[in-house]
Amino acid sequence: MLASPAYSRAASSFPPALHSSGNVFTGFIPMGKVTGAPVCTRRSTLKVTCRRARERVIEEESSQMAETNKQSFKVSSGEKSPLGVSQVDKGINFALFSQNATSVTLCLSLPQSDEKDDVDVVELVLDPSVNKTGDTWHIFVEDLPLRNVLYGYRVDGPGEWNQGHRFDRSILLLDPYAKLVKGRSFFGDSNQKFAQFYGTYDFETSPFDWGDDYKFPNIPEKDLVIYEMNVRAFTADESSGIDPSTAGSYLGLVEKIPHLLDLGINAVELLPVFEFDELELQRRPNPRDHMVNTWGYSTVNFFAPMSRYASGEGDPIKASKEFKEMVKALHSAGIEVILDVVYNHTNEADDKYPYTISFRGIDNKIYYMLDPNNQLLNYSGCGNTLNCNHPVVMELILDSLKHWVTEYHVDGFRFDLASVLCRDTDGSPLSAPPLIRAIAKDSVLSRCKIIAEPWDCGGLYLVGKFPNWDRWAEWNGMYRDDVRRFIKGDCGMKGSFATRVSGSSDLYQVNQRKPYHGVNFIIAHDGFTLRDLVTYNSKHNEANGEGGNDGCNDNYSWNCGSEGETGDAHIKSLRVRQMKNFHLALMISQGTPMMLMGDEYGHTRYGNNNSYGHDTALNNFQWKELDTKKESHFRFFSELIKFRHSHHVLKHENFLSKGEITWHEDNWDNPESKFLAFTLHDGVSGQDVYAAFNAHDYFVKALIPLPPSGKQWFRVADTNLESPDDFIKEGVAGVAEAYNVAPFSSILLKSM
């Protein structure tokens, strides 16, 4: 049966904002005449400009519409599956879920000539008796172009906010299943702060060529060394030396792969690369409206790569291709790609300052958690919480993850505020969350690393207790806190430090879990950088506009004697030593180590521990600074990473047995003791590794155990020494029976 979606002279027409930058749009949709087989007629519109749909003002520039380029195309009922846009025979199928909608209109913008401002606009009103199956609205349109079509939906339904609905037909909505999204053209362009987000597609371009010799790195989890990084910030700074059209892009990252190889990491964990709204803070006057969300935790869509990370002008088709080129290049270099994914909230804000662009206007009651008064719950700290364990939302998340694996070949995911994914539709915690289980059991995701940030902003702290089905790894927040406290010299931390560096068996030795299910980190994107951890006792977030009230207060940092930058040579030397101590502890710990971009040269944010809103040198990698540290700080960090790769005793598959580690310690119960030494035994080759950490402010004479039979000890690292003596990969012979370990320093020995 053929449907007859009617044209309407809409109160507000589909606005192709991409073709202008103004705030008012003109034009209207002509009434179409249907004769014989139901068809829809499209006609040229006048020039169109827009801002947010709810704020539009409509003005007719002329009552005469162009009569040229008349074309007809057939429509039919379409199919309910798959959701989103799909190519079928000679046309395109559109499918949208909305359980509570009473009307849905598909809006299409079709470029029709070489003139940039000349577009065809079509609105197709779906007939629920024909274009709806269950809770899915659908329509098939023949003879549409196979690319460069922009589309969105107008959705209407019950208007009662007190019933949880947020329908508003005046707003053009983005398809949650859009595989490509067109937004503003340039990253952070405040002139486009209200730019519309449109769905689009490309069924014309040939499939991406991954190459005949292409293969996935398939790195075992125990062998990973993860580098958390921001695609834009990695090369956006002028010091990168990259052409401005490529700086801050996927291709910019590709140009700097040699640096990643030199450093020695084998996995990158990319801060959000789904299409996000970097100008969310500038929608209205507020204390933070000077900032640009450069971290990316403001998701617009879960399927589309960030279009403004493409080279040159932001373009969704180019972004998709260049993202694949990035993945292919990283894989060719033996580096896996893990995405930081944000399924806990979207950019649609809260009910006080709502920003409806997609989910909220399509079916708020389905996509978001609501309290008994039908107001948005906020376990994300960002105003809304995605209703992750609702069957429809769970299917969307699974479809999204599988899309990134099959289409973009990513190797894994780190789930932001993953405890949200462990909550029921009313927000209550679940012991066996359906979504978490489904991700763990899905066959397409079976090769992927899946990592939880096991807490949320509602207090659901699940470190060591995250539902896991023996698959899920976790950011080990207890490792971060305990190692920070021991290295800076807190009392009573030696036992906890020993537990953390030996694999956190107290947290993860359950069922079939492994040491590598704990992702060890001392520094991450939120919080202090490594340099700031040893430079500031307190956060300094004044630049964020919230009076210093944002950001974590419990940093377990120590400024080594003076707050902030100083010329004191002793303090500066101590800070360098402490940074090396932290890195050594991280790289000799059982589990999966993760470090932050920039710590390899000592990046500073000048005490700002919540720098999400600064698209500046505060976050951007400083390549000239790296050059000055290549032969000192960077060298130490790089050599330690490579040492880890070459010594399997540092990355056990299973938890350590008594024969695999010896603790050189008889002072466990003394809270004043801040010295720890141990040997990891290599029962195969006899290449044992000895490590000692002294967090006292005085020298400690450490008695060195006998090496394995026929071997001798070689000093590999001593953080108290200046470069290059602080790390000698071949080792320095002549280690005596005792070693004087300097204050706030650590040593590393190997037997050969």
Coordinates of N, CA and C in Angstrom, one line a residue, residues 157 199 202 229 241 284 359 362 392 417 514 543 568 601 629 704:
G157 N 3.2 15.2 20.4 CA 2.6 14.2 21.3 C 2.0 14.9 22.5
G199 N 20.9 14.9 10.6 CA 21.3 13.6 10.2 C 21.6 13.6 8.7
D202 N 25.5 8.5 3.5 CA 26.3 8.4 2.3 C 26.3 6.9 1.8
M229 N 44.2 10.1 25.8 CA 44.5 11.3 25.0 C 43.2 11.9 24.4
G241 N 53.6 21.8 14.7 CA 54.2 21.9 13.4 C 53.4 21.4 12.2
R284 N 23.5 30.3 26.8 CA 22.8 31.3 27.6 C 23.9 32.0 28.5
F359 N 16.7 13.2 21.6 CA 16.0 12.2 22.4 C 14.8 12.8 23.3
I362 N 11.9 13.4 21.1 CA 11.3 12.2 20.4 C 10.6 11.3 21.4
V392 N 14.6 -0.4 24.9 CA 14.8 0.4 23.7 C 16.2 1.1 23.8
L417 N 31.4 7.1 33.6 CA 30.4 7.0 34.7 C 29.6 5.7 34.5
K514 N 41.1 -11.4 36.4 CA 42.5 -11.4 36.3 C 43.1 -10.0 36.8
A543 N 39.8 30.0 36.6 CA 39.5 30.3 35.2 C 38.2 29.6 34.7
D568 N 63.2 27.5 43.3 CA 64.0 26.8 44.3 C 64.5 25.5 43.7
Y601 N 56.2 14.6 29.2 CA 57.1 15.7 29.3 C 56.8 16.6 30.5
K629 N 62.5 18.2 26.8 CA 62.6 17.1 27.8 C 62.9 15.7 27.2
I704 N 70.1 -5.9 49.9 CA 69.7 -6.5 48.6 C 69.8 -8.0 48.7

